[in-house]
PDB file of C-alpha atoms in Angstrom:
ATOM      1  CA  UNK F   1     -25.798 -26.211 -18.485  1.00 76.00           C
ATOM      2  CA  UNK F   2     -28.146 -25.344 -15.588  1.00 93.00           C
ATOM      3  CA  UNK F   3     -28.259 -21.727 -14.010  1.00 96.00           C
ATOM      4  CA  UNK F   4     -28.303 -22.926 -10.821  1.00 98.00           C
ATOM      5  CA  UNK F   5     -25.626 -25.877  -9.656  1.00 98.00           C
ATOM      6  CA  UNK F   6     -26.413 -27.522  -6.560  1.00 98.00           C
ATOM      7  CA  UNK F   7     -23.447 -30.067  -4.994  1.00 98.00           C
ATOM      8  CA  UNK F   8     -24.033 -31.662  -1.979  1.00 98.00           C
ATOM      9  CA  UNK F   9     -20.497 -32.371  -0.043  1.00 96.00           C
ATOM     10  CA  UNK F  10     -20.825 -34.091   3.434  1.00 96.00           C
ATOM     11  CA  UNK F  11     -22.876 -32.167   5.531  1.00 96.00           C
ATOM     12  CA  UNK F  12     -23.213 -29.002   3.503  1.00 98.00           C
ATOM     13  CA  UNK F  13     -24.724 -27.860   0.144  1.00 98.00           C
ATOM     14  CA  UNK F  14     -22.975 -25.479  -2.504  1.00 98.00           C
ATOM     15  CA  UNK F  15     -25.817 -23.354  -4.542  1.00 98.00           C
ATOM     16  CA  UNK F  16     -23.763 -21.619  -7.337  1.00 98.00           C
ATOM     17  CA  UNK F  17     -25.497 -19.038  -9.263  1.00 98.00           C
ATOM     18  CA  UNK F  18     -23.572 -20.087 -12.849  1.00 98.00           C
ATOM     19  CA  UNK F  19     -24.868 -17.035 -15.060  1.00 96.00           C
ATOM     20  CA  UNK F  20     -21.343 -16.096 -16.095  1.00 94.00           C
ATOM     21  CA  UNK F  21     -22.261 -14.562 -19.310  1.00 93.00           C
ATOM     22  CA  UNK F  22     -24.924 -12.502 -18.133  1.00 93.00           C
ATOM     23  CA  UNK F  23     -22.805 -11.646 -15.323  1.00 95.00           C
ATOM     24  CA  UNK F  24     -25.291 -13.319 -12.898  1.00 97.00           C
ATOM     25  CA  UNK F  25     -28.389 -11.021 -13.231  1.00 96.00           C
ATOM     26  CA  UNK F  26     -31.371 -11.847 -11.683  1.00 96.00           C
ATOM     27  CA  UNK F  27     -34.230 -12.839 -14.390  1.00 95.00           C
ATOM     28  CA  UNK F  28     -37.527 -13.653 -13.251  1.00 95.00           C
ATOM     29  CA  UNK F  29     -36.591 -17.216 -14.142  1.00 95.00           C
ATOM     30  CA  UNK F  30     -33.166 -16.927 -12.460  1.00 96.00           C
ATOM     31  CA  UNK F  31     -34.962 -15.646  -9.133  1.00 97.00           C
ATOM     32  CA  UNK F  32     -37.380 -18.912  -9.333  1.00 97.00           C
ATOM     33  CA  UNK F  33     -34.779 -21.180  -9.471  1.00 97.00           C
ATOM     34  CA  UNK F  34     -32.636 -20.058  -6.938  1.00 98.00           C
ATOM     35  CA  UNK F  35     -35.490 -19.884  -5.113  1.00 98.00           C
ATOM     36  CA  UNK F  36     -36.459 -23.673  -5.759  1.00 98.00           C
ATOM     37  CA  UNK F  37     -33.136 -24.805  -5.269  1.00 98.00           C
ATOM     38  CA  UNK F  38     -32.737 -23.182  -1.557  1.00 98.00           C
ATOM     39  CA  UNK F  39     -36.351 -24.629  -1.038  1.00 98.00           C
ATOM     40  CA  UNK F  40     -35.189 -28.368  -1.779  1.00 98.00           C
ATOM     41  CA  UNK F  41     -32.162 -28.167   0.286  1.00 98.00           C
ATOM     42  CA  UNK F  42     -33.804 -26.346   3.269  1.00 97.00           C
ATOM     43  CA  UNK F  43     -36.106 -29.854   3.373  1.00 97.00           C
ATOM     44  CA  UNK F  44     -32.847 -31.911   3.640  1.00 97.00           C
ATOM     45  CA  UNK F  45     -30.732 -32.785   6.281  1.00 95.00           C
ATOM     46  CA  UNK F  46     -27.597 -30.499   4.966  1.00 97.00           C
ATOM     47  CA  UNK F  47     -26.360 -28.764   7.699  1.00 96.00           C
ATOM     48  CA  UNK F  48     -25.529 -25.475   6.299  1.00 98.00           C
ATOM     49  CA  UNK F  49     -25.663 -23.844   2.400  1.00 98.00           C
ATOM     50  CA  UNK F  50     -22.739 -22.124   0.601  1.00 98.00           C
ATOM     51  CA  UNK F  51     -24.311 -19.611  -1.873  1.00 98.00           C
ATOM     52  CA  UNK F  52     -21.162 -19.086  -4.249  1.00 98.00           C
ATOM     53  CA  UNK F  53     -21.244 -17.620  -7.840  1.00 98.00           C
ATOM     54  CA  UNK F  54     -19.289 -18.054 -11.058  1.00 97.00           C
ATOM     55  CA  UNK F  55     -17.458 -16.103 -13.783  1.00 97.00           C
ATOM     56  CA  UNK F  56     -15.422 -13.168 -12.621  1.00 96.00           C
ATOM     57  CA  UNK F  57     -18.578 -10.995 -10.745  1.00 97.00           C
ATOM     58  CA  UNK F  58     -20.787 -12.481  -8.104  1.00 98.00           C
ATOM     59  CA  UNK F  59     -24.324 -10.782  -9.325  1.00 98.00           C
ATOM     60  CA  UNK F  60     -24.726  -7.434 -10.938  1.00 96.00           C
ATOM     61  CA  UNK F  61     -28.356  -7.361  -9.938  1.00 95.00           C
ATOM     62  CA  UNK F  62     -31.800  -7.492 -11.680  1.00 92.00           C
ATOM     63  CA  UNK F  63     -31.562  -7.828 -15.216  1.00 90.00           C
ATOM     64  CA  UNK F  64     -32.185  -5.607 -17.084  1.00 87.00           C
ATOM     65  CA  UNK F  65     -33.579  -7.482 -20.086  1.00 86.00           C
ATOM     66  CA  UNK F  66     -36.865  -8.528 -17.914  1.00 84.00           C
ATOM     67  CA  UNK F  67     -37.437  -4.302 -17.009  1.00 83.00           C
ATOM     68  CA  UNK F  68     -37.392  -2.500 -19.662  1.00 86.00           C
ATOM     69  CA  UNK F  69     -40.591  -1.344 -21.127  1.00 89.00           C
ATOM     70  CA  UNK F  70     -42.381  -4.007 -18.716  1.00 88.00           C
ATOM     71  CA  UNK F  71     -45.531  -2.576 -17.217  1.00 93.00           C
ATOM     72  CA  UNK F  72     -46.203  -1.404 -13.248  1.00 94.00           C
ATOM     73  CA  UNK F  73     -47.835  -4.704 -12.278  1.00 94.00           C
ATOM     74  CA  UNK F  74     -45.124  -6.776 -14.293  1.00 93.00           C
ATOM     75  CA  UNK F  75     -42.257  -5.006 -12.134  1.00 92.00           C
ATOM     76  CA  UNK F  76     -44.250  -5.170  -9.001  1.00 94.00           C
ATOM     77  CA  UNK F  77     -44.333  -9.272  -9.869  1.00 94.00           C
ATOM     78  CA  UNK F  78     -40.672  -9.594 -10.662  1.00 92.00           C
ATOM     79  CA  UNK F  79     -39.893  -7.141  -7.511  1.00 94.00           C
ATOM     80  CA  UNK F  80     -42.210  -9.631  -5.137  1.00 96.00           C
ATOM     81  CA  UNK F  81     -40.557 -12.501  -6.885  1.00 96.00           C
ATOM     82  CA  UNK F  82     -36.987 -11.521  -5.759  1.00 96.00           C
ATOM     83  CA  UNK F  83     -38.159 -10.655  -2.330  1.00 97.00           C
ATOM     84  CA  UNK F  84     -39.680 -14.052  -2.107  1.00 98.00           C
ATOM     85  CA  UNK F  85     -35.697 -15.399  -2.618  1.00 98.00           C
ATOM     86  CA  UNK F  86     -34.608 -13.136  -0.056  1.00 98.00           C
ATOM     87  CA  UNK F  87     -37.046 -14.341   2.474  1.00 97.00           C
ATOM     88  CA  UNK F  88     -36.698 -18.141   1.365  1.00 98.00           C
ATOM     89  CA  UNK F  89     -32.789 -17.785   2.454  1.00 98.00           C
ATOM     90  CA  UNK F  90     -33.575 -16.249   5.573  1.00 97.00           C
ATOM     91  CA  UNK F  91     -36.498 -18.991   6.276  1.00 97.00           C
ATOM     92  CA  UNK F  92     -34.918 -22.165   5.756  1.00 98.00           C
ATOM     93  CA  UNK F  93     -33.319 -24.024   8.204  1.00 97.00           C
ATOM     94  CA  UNK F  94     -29.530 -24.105   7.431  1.00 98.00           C
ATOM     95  CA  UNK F  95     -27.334 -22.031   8.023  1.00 98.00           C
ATOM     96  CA  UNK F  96     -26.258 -19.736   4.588  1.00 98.00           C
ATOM     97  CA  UNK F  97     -23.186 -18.423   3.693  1.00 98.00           C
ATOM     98  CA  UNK F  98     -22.318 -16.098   0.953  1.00 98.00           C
ATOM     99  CA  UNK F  99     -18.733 -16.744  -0.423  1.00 98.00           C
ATOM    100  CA  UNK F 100     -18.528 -13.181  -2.287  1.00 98.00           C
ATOM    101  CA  UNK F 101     -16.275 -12.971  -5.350  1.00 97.00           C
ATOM    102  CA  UNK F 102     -16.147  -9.512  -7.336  1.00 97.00           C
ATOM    103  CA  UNK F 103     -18.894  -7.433  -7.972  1.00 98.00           C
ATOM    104  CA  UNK F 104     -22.202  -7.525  -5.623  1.00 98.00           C
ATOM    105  CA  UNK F 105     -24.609  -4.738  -6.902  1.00 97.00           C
ATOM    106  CA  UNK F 106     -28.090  -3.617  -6.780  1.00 96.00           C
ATOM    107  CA  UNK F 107     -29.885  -6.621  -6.262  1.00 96.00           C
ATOM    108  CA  UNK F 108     -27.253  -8.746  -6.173  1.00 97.00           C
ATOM    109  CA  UNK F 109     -25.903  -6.863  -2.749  1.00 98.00           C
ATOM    110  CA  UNK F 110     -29.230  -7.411  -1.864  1.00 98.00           C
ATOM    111  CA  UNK F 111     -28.797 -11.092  -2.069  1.00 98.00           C
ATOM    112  CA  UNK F 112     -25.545 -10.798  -0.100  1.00 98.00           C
ATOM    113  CA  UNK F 113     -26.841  -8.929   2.724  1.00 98.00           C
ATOM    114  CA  UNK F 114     -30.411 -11.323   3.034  1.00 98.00           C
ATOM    115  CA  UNK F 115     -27.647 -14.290   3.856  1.00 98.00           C
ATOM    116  CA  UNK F 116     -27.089 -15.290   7.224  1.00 98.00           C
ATOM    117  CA  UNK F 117     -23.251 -14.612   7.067  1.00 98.00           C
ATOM    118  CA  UNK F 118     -20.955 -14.101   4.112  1.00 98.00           C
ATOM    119  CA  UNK F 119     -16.820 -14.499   3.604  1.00 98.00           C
ATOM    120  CA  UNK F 120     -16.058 -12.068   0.910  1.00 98.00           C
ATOM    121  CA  UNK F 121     -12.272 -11.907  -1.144  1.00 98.00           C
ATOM    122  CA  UNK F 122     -10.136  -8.979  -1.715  1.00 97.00           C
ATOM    123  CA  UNK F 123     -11.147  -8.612  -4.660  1.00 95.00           C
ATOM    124  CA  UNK F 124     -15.450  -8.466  -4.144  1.00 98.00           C
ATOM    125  CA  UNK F 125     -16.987  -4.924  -3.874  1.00 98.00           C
ATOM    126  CA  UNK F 126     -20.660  -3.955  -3.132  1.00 98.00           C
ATOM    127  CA  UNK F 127     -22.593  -1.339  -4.153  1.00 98.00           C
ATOM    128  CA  UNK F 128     -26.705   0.080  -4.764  1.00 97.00           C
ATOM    129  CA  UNK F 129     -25.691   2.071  -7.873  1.00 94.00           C
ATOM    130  CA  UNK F 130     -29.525   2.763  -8.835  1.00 91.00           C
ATOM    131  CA  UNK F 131     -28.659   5.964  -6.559  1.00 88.00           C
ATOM    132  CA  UNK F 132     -26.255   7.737  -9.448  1.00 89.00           C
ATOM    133  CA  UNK F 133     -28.900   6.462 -12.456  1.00 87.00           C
ATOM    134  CA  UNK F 134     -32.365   7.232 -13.308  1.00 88.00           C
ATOM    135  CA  UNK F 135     -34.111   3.837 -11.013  1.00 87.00           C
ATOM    136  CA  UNK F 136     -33.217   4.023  -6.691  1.00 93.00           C
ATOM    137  CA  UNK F 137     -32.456   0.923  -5.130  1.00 94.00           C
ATOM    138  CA  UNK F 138     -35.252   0.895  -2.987  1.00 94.00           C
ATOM    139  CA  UNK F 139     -35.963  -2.940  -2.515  1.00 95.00           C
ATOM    140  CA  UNK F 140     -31.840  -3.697  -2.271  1.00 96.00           C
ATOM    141  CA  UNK F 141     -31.488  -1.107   0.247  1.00 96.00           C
ATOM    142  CA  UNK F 142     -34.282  -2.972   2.718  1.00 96.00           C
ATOM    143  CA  UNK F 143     -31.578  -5.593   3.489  1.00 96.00           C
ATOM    144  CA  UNK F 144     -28.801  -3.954   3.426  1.00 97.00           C
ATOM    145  CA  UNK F 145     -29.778  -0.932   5.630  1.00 96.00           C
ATOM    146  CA  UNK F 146     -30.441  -3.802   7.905  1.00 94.00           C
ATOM    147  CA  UNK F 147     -26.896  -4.727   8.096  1.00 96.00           C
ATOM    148  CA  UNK F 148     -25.047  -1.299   8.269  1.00 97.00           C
ATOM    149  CA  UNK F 149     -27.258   1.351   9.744  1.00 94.00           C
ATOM    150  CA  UNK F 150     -29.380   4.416   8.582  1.00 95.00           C
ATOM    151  CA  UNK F 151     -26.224   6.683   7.906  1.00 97.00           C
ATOM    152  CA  UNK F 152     -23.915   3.838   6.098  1.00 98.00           C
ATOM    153  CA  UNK F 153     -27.092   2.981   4.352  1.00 97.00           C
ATOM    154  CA  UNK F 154     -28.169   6.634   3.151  1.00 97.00           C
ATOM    155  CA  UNK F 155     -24.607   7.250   2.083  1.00 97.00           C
ATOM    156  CA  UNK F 156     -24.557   3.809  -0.151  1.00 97.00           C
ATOM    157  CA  UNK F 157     -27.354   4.814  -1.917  1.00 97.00           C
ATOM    158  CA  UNK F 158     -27.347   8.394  -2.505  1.00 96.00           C
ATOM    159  CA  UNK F 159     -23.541   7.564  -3.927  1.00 96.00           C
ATOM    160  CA  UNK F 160     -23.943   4.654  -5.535  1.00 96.00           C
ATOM    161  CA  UNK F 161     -20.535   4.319  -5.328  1.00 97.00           C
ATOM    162  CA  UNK F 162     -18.629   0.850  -4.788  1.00 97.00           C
ATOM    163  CA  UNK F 163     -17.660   0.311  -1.507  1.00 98.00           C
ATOM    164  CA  UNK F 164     -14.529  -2.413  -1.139  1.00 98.00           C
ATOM    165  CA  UNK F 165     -14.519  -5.735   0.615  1.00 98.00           C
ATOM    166  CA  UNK F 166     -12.651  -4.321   3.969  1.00 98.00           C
ATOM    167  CA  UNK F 167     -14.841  -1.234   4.138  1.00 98.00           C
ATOM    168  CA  UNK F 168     -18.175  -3.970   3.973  1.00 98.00           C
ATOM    169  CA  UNK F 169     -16.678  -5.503   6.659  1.00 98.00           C
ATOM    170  CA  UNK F 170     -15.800  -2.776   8.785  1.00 98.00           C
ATOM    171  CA  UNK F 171     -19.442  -1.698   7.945  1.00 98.00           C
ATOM    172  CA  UNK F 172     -21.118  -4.829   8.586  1.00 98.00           C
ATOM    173  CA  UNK F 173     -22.194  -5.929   5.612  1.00 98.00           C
ATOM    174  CA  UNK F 174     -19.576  -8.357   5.694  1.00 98.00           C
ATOM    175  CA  UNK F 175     -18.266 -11.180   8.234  1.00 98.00           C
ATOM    176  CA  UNK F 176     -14.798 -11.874   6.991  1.00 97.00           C
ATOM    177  CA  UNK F 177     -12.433 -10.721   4.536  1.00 98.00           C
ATOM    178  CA  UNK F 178      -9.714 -12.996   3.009  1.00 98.00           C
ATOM    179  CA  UNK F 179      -7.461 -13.390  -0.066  1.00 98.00           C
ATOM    180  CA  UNK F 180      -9.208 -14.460  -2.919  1.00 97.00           C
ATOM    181  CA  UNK F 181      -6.884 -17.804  -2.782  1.00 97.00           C
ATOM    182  CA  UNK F 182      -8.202 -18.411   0.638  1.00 98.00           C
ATOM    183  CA  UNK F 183     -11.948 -17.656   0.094  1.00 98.00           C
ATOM    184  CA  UNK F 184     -12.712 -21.708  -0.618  1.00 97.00           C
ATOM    185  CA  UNK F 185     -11.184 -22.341   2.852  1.00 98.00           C
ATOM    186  CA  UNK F 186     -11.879 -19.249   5.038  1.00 98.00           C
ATOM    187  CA  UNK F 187     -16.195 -19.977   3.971  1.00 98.00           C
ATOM    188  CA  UNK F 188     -15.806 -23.686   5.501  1.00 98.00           C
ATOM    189  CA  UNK F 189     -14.091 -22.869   8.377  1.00 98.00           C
ATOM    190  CA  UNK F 190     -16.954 -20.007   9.070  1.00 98.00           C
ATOM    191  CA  UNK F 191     -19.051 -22.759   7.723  1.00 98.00           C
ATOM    192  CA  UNK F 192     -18.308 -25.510  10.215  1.00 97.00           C
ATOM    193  CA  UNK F 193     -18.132 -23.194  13.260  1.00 97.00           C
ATOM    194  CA  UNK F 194     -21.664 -22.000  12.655  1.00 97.00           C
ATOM    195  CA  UNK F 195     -23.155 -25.533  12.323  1.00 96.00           C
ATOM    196  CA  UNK F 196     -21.876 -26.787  15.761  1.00 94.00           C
ATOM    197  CA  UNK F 197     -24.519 -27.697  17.847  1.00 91.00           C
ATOM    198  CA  UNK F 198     -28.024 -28.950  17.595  1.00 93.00           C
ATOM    199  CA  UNK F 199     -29.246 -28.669  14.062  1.00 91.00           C
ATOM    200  CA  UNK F 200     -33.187 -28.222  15.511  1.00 91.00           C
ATOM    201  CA  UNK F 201     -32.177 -25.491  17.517  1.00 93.00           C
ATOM    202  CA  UNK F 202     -29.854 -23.758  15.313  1.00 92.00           C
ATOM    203  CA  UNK F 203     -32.887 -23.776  12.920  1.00 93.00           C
ATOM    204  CA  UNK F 204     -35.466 -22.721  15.688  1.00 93.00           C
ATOM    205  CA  UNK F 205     -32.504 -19.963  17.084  1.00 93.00           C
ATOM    206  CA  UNK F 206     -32.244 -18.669  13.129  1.00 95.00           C
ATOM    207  CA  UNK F 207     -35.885 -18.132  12.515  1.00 94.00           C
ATOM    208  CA  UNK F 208     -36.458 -16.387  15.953  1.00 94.00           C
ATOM    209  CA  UNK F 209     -33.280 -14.112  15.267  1.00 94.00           C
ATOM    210  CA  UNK F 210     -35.213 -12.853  12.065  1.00 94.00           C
ATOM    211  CA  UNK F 211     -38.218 -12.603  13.781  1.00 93.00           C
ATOM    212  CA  UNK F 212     -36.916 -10.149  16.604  1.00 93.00           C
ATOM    213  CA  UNK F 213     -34.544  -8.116  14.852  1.00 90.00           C
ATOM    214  CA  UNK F 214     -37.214  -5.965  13.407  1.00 83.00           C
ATOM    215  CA  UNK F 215     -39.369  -5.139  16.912  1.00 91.00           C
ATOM    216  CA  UNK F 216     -38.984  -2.896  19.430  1.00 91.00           C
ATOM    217  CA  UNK F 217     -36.733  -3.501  22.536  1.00 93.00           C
ATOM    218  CA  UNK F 218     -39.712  -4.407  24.482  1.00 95.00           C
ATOM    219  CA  UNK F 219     -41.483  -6.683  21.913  1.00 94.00           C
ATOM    220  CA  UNK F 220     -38.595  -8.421  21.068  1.00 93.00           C
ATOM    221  CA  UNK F 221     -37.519  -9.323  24.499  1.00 94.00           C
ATOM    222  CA  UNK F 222     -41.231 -10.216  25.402  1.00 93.00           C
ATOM    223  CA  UNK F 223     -41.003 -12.326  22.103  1.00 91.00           C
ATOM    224  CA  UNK F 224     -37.800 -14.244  22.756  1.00 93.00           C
ATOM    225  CA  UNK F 225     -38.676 -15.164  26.593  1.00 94.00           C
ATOM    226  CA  UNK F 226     -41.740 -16.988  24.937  1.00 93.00           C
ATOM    227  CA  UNK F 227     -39.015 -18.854  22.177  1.00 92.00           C
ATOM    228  CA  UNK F 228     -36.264 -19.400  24.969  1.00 91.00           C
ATOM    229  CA  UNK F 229     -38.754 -20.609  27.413  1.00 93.00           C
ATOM    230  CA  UNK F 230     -40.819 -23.160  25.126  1.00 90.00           C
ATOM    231  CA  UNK F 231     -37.727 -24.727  23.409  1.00 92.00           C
ATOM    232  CA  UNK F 232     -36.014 -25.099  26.824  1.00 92.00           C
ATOM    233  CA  UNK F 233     -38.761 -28.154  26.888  1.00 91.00           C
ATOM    234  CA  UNK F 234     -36.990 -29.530  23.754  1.00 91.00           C
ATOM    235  CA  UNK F 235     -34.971 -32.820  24.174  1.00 91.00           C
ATOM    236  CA  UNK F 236     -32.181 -30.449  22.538  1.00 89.00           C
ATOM    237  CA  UNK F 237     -32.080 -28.253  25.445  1.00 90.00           C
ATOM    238  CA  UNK F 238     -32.497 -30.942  28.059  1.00 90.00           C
ATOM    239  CA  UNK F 239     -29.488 -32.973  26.410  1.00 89.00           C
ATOM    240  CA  UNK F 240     -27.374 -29.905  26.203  1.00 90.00           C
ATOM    241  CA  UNK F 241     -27.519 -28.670  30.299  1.00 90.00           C
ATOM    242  CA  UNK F 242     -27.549 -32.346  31.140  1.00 92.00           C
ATOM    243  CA  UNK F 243     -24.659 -32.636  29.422  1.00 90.00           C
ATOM    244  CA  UNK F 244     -23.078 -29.709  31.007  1.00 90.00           C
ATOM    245  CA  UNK F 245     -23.800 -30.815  34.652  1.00 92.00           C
ATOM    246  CA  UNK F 246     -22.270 -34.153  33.664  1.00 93.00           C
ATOM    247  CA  UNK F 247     -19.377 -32.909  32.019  1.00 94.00           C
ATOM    248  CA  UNK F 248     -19.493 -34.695  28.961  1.00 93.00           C
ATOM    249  CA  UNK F 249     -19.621 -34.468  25.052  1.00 93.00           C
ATOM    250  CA  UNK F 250     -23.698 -33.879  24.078  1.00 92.00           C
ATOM    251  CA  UNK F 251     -25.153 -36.568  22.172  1.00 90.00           C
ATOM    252  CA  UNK F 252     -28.056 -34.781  20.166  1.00 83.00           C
ATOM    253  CA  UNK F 253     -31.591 -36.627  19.556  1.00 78.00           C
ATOM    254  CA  UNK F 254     -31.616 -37.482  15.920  1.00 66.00           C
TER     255      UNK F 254
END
């Protein structure tokens, strides 16, 4: 059976990561198919991408198996490789959500935290445990510093330690927290409430969030009055205030 599932439902696409024995990890070939698989579907017209896992832990990271005893410029590759899935996620158009099941570590939190939003279940925990072992976590902790600050980061790493679902959340790592009975559900719902609207601006809206969130007050805001200003051009945006002055549904160019 295939690492990587991909199930098309309606409007959205599933992308389950189905490593279950080896709990997951990343391989080099694991990283270029998930990468190929959110590629394909970002050139569809799914409306938003559930990345889900299975077997009882989400991802436990980069495996292990490809690292040892590989050479500087073979880690560097694998290292770029997984960075290039990170980015891909972040670059396609859909919206992607990470339906978090046990364990997220390392590489695998990574993962978690380069997703646009993610629905986690009681039982899923997160952690950058390269901090208590001989290897840091220093490309995992790029994207998720981005999500929970300098001090939240610093103390994830130093530690380690597993942090739970509620304290992700309460961190922002995590979007919602539900029992693991409800995790199916609680993901769609999220799911469908973050697709609503113009597909070809939610796309254009996603990739200019990205591109701000890393520049300065000043550059950003100089940066998204160019974005907001161009796309207000866009039949989109014409539809949608037209639509509001008229008091009536939006009917969206195709």
């Amino acid at each position: 059976m295939s690492d990587v599932l991909v199930e098309r439902d309606g409007p959205f696409t599933t992308i389950t990561m189905n490593r279950p024995r080896r709990r997951n990890a990343l391989s080099r070939e694991f990283l270029l198919a998930l990468t190929e698989a959110f590629r394909q579907v970002g050139g569809t017209d799914a409306r938003g991408v559930v990345l889900a896992a299975s077997g009882p832990v989400f991802s436990a990271g980069h495996d292990f198996a490809d690292m040892a005893g590989a050479s500087h410029a073979d880690v560097r590759s694998l290292l770029q490789t997984c960075t290039e899935l990170m980015r891909t996620i972040q670059s396609v158009p859909q919206v992607v959500v990470a339906r978090v099941h046990g364990l997220a570590t390392a590489a695998g939190c990574q993962l978690v935290a380069s997703c646009d939003l993610v629905v986690a279940g009681e039982s899923a925990g997160f952690a950058a445990p390269g901090g208590k072992g001989g290897w840091f976590c220093h490309t995992p902790m790029v994207a998720i510093a981005r999500d929970i600050g300098r001090k939240r980061a610093m103390e994830m790493a130093l530690t380690g330690d597993v942090i739970d679902a509620r304290t992700a959340c309460e961190w922002g790592l995590v979007n919602r927290v539900v029992p693991d009975d409800e995790l199916d559900k609680a993901t769609l719902e999220l799911l469908e409430r973050a697709t609503k609207g113009s597909p070809r601006s939610k796309a254009l809206g996603k990739q200019a969030m990205y591109a701000q969130l890393g520049r300065p007050e000043q550059d950003a805001y100089a940066y998204a009055v160019e974005v907001m200003a161009a796309s207000s051009q866009t039949p989109e945006a014409q539809e949608g205030m037209r639509a509001f002055l008229e008091k009536r549904p939006p009917e969206w160019p195709a």
